Amino acid sequence: MQFLSFGTKSLSGKIPKKVGQLNELKSLSFGANNFSGLLPSELWNLSKLQQLAPLSGLNCLQRNCRGNFSCNQRSPI
């Protein structure tokens, strides 16, 4: 899987750590959902990740975004 979008599904809770096991992932969008907590540290193991579209209102700098990808501040996607 190269692209994953959670869309607008009224999802809530923590973002699953297993997302960090999708080694081929290039684009990840959390959409307009109600996730809570920090981004899982496992996401930083995704070496092919190029685009991260965070949760509504999430400031990547506050969450210590790092790595070789762009933190897209648009919301929702």
GROMACS .gro file of N, CA and C in nm:
model
  231
    1MET      N    1   0.084  -0.117   0.000
    1MET     CA    2   0.000   0.000   0.000
    1MET      C    3   0.089   0.124   0.000
    2GLN      N    4   0.062   0.216  -0.094
    2GLN     CA    5   0.142   0.337  -0.105
    2GLN      C    6   0.070   0.461  -0.055
    3PHE      N    7  -0.063   0.459  -0.055
    3PHE     CA    8  -0.141   0.576  -0.016
    3PHE      C    9  -0.249   0.533   0.083
    4LEU      N   10  -0.260   0.606   0.193
    4LEU     CA   11  -0.362   0.576   0.294
    4LEU      C   12  -0.427   0.705   0.339
    5SER      N   13  -0.559   0.709   0.328
    5SER     CA   14  -0.636   0.824   0.374
    5SER      C   15  -0.748   0.771   0.464
    6PHE      N   16  -0.757   0.826   0.584
    6PHE     CA   17  -0.864   0.786   0.675
    6PHE      C   18  -0.995   0.856   0.641
    7GLY      N   19  -0.990   0.956   0.553
    7GLY     CA   20  -1.111   1.023   0.507
    7GLY      C   21  -1.188   1.089   0.620
    8THR      N   22  -1.317   1.108   0.599
    8THR     CA   23  -1.405   1.169   0.697
    8THR      C   24  -1.501   1.061   0.745
    9LYS      N   25  -1.462   0.991   0.848
    9LYS     CA   26  -1.541   0.877   0.894
    9LYS      C   27  -1.576   0.886   1.042
   10SER      N   28  -1.554   1.000   1.105
   10SER     CA   29  -1.580   1.018   1.248
   10SER      C   30  -1.504   0.916   1.333
   11LEU      N   31  -1.383   0.884   1.291
   11LEU     CA   32  -1.299   0.792   1.368
   11LEU      C   33  -1.246   0.866   1.491
   12SER      N   34  -1.224   0.792   1.599
   12SER     CA   35  -1.172   0.853   1.721
   12SER      C   36  -1.075   0.757   1.788
   13GLY      N   37  -1.006   0.807   1.890
   13GLY     CA   38  -0.907   0.727   1.961
   13GLY      C   39  -0.768   0.757   1.911
   14LYS      N   40  -0.675   0.673   1.952
   14LYS     CA   41  -0.535   0.691   1.912
   14LYS      C   42  -0.514   0.640   1.770
   15ILE      N   43  -0.419   0.699   1.701
   15ILE     CA   44  -0.381   0.653   1.568
   15ILE      C   45  -0.309   0.519   1.586
   16PRO      N   46  -0.350   0.416   1.513
   16PRO     CA   47  -0.291   0.283   1.532
   16PRO      C   48  -0.140   0.281   1.503
   17LYS      N   49  -0.063   0.220   1.592
   17LYS     CA   50   0.082   0.207   1.573
   17LYS      C   51   0.114   0.121   1.451
   18LYS      N   52   0.023   0.032   1.415
   18LYS     CA   53   0.047  -0.059   1.301
   18LYS      C   54   0.061   0.016   1.169
   19VAL      N   55   0.013   0.141   1.164
   19VAL     CA   56   0.032   0.222   1.043
   19VAL      C   57   0.181   0.233   1.014
   20GLY      N   58   0.263   0.234   1.117
   20GLY     CA   59   0.408   0.241   1.102
   20GLY      C   60   0.471   0.117   1.041
   21GLN      N   61   0.391   0.013   1.020
   21GLN     CA   62   0.442  -0.110   0.958
   21GLN      C   63   0.414  -0.115   0.808
   22LEU      N   64   0.351  -0.011   0.755
   22LEU     CA   65   0.321  -0.006   0.612
   22LEU      C   66   0.442   0.051   0.538
   23ASN      N   67   0.541  -0.033   0.518
   23ASN     CA   68   0.673   0.009   0.470
   23ASN      C   69   0.674   0.076   0.334
   24GLU      N   70   0.574   0.053   0.251
   24GLU     CA   71   0.571   0.111   0.116
   24GLU      C   72   0.493   0.242   0.112
   25LEU      N   73   0.443   0.287   0.226
   25LEU     CA   74   0.358   0.405   0.232
   25LEU      C   75   0.432   0.531   0.189
   26LYS      N   76   0.372   0.604   0.094
   26LYS     CA   77   0.429   0.730   0.045
   26LYS      C   78   0.348   0.851   0.090
   27SER      N   79   0.217   0.832   0.110
   27SER     CA   80   0.130   0.943   0.148
   27SER      C   81   0.033   0.895   0.255
   28LEU      N   82   0.020   0.975   0.361
   28LEU     CA   83  -0.067   0.942   0.472
   28LEU      C   84  -0.150   1.063   0.509
   29SER      N   85  -0.282   1.047   0.507
   29SER     CA   86  -0.374   1.156   0.540
   29SER      C   87  -0.468   1.109   0.650
   30PHE      N   88  -0.477   1.187   0.758
   30PHE     CA   89  -0.564   1.151   0.869
   30PHE      C   90  -0.706   1.202   0.849
   31GLY      N   91  -0.726   1.292   0.753
   31GLY     CA   92  -0.859   1.340   0.723
   31GLY      C   93  -0.922   1.419   0.836
   32ALA      N   94  -1.054   1.432   0.829
   32ALA     CA   95  -1.129   1.507   0.931
   32ALA      C   96  -1.192   1.408   1.028
   33ASN      N   97  -1.113   1.360   1.121
   33ASN     CA   98  -1.158   1.264   1.220
   33ASN      C   99  -1.131   1.319   1.360
   34ASN      N  100  -1.156   1.240   1.460
   34ASN     CA  101  -1.140   1.283   1.598
   34ASN      C  102  -1.032   1.203   1.670
   35PHE      N  103  -0.919   1.181   1.605
   35PHE     CA  104  -0.809   1.109   1.668
   35PHE      C  105  -0.755   1.192   1.784
   36SER      N  106  -0.695   1.124   1.881
   36SER     CA  107  -0.638   1.194   1.995
   36SER      C  108  -0.498   1.139   2.022
   37GLY      N  109  -0.422   1.212   2.102
   37GLY     CA  110  -0.288   1.168   2.138
   37GLY      C  111  -0.184   1.214   2.037
   38LEU      N  112  -0.063   1.168   2.058
   38LEU     CA  113   0.049   1.204   1.971
   38LEU      C  114   0.054   1.113   1.849
   39LEU      N  115   0.124   1.161   1.747
   39LEU     CA  116   0.151   1.074   1.632
   39LEU      C  117   0.239   0.960   1.681
   40PRO      N  118   0.209   0.836   1.643
   40PRO     CA  119   0.292   0.723   1.687
   40PRO      C  120   0.436   0.736   1.637
   41SER      N  121   0.531   0.708   1.722
   41SER     CA  122   0.672   0.718   1.683
   41SER      C  123   0.706   0.622   1.569
   42GLU      N  124   0.627   0.517   1.551
   42GLU     CA  125   0.650   0.420   1.444
   42GLU      C  126   0.642   0.485   1.306
   43LEU      N  127   0.571   0.598   1.295
   43LEU     CA  128   0.560   0.667   1.166
   43LEU      C  129   0.696   0.711   1.114
   44TRP      N  130   0.789   0.741   1.204
   44TRP     CA  131   0.921   0.791   1.162
   44TRP      C  132   1.006   0.681   1.101
   45ASN      N  133   0.959   0.556   1.108
   45ASN     CA  134   1.030   0.445   1.044
   45ASN      C  135   0.990   0.427   0.898
   46LEU      N  136   0.892   0.503   0.852
   46LEU     CA  137   0.845   0.491   0.714
   46LEU      C  138   0.937   0.570   0.621
   47SER      N  139   1.040   0.504   0.574
   47SER     CA  140   1.144   0.572   0.496
   47SER      C  141   1.095   0.624   0.361
   48LYS      N  142   0.986   0.570   0.308
   48LYS     CA  143   0.935   0.614   0.178
   48LYS      C  144   0.826   0.720   0.190
   49LEU      N  145   0.786   0.754   0.313
   49LEU     CA  146   0.681   0.852   0.335
   49LEU      C  147   0.726   0.989   0.285
   50GLN      N  148   0.647   1.047   0.194
   50GLN     CA  149   0.679   1.176   0.134
   50GLN      C  150   0.581   1.284   0.176
   51GLN      N  151   0.458   1.246   0.209
   51GLN     CA  152   0.356   1.344   0.246
   51GLN      C  153   0.280   1.296   0.367
   52LEU      N  154   0.269   1.385   0.465
   52LEU     CA  155   0.192   1.358   0.586
   52LEU      C  156   0.092   1.472   0.602
   53ALA      N  157  -0.035   1.440   0.589
   53ALA     CA  158  -0.141   1.540   0.607
   53ALA      C  159  -0.200   1.515   0.745
   54PRO      N  160  -0.161   1.598   0.842
   54PRO     CA  161  -0.200   1.572   0.980
   54PRO      C  162  -0.345   1.605   1.011
   55LEU      N  163  -0.381   1.581   1.133
   55LEU     CA  164  -0.515   1.608   1.182
   55LEU      C  165  -0.547   1.755   1.178
   56SER      N  166  -0.672   1.786   1.177
   56SER     CA  167  -0.716   1.924   1.179
   56SER      C  168  -0.656   1.998   1.297
   57GLY      N  169  -0.587   2.109   1.268
   57GLY     CA  170  -0.530   2.190   1.374
   57GLY      C  171  -0.397   2.141   1.429
   58LEU      N  172  -0.349   2.027   1.383
   58LEU     CA  173  -0.224   1.974   1.434
   58LEU      C  174  -0.107   2.054   1.377
   59ASN      N  175  -0.023   2.100   1.462
   59ASN     CA  176   0.097   2.172   1.419
   59ASN      C  177   0.213   2.074   1.423
   60CYS      N  178   0.267   2.043   1.307
   60CYS     CA  179   0.375   1.944   1.301
   60CYS      C  180   0.492   1.979   1.392
   61LEU      N  181   0.524   2.106   1.403
   61LEU     CA  182   0.637   2.145   1.485
   61LEU      C  183   0.612   2.113   1.632
   62GLN      N  184   0.489   2.122   1.675
   62GLN     CA  185   0.457   2.089   1.813
   62GLN      C  186   0.468   1.939   1.838
   63ARG      N  187   0.458   1.861   1.733
   63ARG     CA  188   0.463   1.716   1.747
   63ARG      C  189   0.599   1.660   1.704
   64ASN      N  190   0.698   1.748   1.692
   64ASN     CA  191   0.834   1.706   1.658
   64ASN      C  192   0.840   1.627   1.528
   65CYS      N  193   0.766   1.672   1.426
   65CYS     CA  194   0.775   1.608   1.295
   65CYS      C  195   0.920   1.613   1.248
   66ARG      N  196   0.965   1.507   1.191
   66ARG     CA  197   1.100   1.503   1.139
   66ARG      C  198   1.102   1.402   1.025
   67GLY      N  199   1.208   1.399   0.954
   67GLY     CA  200   1.220   1.303   0.846
   67GLY      C  201   1.217   1.370   0.710
   68ASN      N  202   1.216   1.290   0.609
   68ASN     CA  203   1.227   1.336   0.471
   68ASN      C  204   1.089   1.341   0.406
   69PHE      N  205   1.000   1.424   0.459
   69PHE     CA  206   0.868   1.439   0.402
   69PHE      C  207   0.815   1.577   0.436
   70SER      N  208   0.708   1.615   0.371
   70SER     CA  209   0.650   1.746   0.398
   70SER      C  210   0.532   1.731   0.492
   71CYS      N  211   0.522   1.820   0.588
   71CYS     CA  212   0.405   1.824   0.676
   71CYS      C  213   0.305   1.919   0.615
   72ASN      N  214   0.201   1.865   0.561
   72ASN     CA  215   0.099   1.942   0.492
   72ASN      C  216   0.002   1.998   0.596
   73GLN      N  217  -0.008   2.128   0.604
   73GLN     CA  218  -0.093   2.191   0.706
   73GLN      C  219  -0.237   2.211   0.659
   74ARG      N  220  -0.273   2.166   0.540
   74ARG     CA  221  -0.410   2.180   0.494
   74ARG      C  222  -0.500   2.087   0.576
   75SER      N  223  -0.621   2.130   0.599
   75SER     CA  224  -0.713   2.047   0.675
   75SER      C  225  -0.856   2.088   0.641
   76PRO      N  226  -0.945   1.994   0.628
   76PRO     CA  227  -0.920   1.851   0.613
   76PRO      C  228  -0.881   1.816   0.470
   77ILE      N  229  -0.826   1.695   0.454
   77ILE     CA  230  -0.792   1.646   0.320
   77ILE      C  231  -0.890   1.539   0.284
   0.00000   0.00000   0.00000
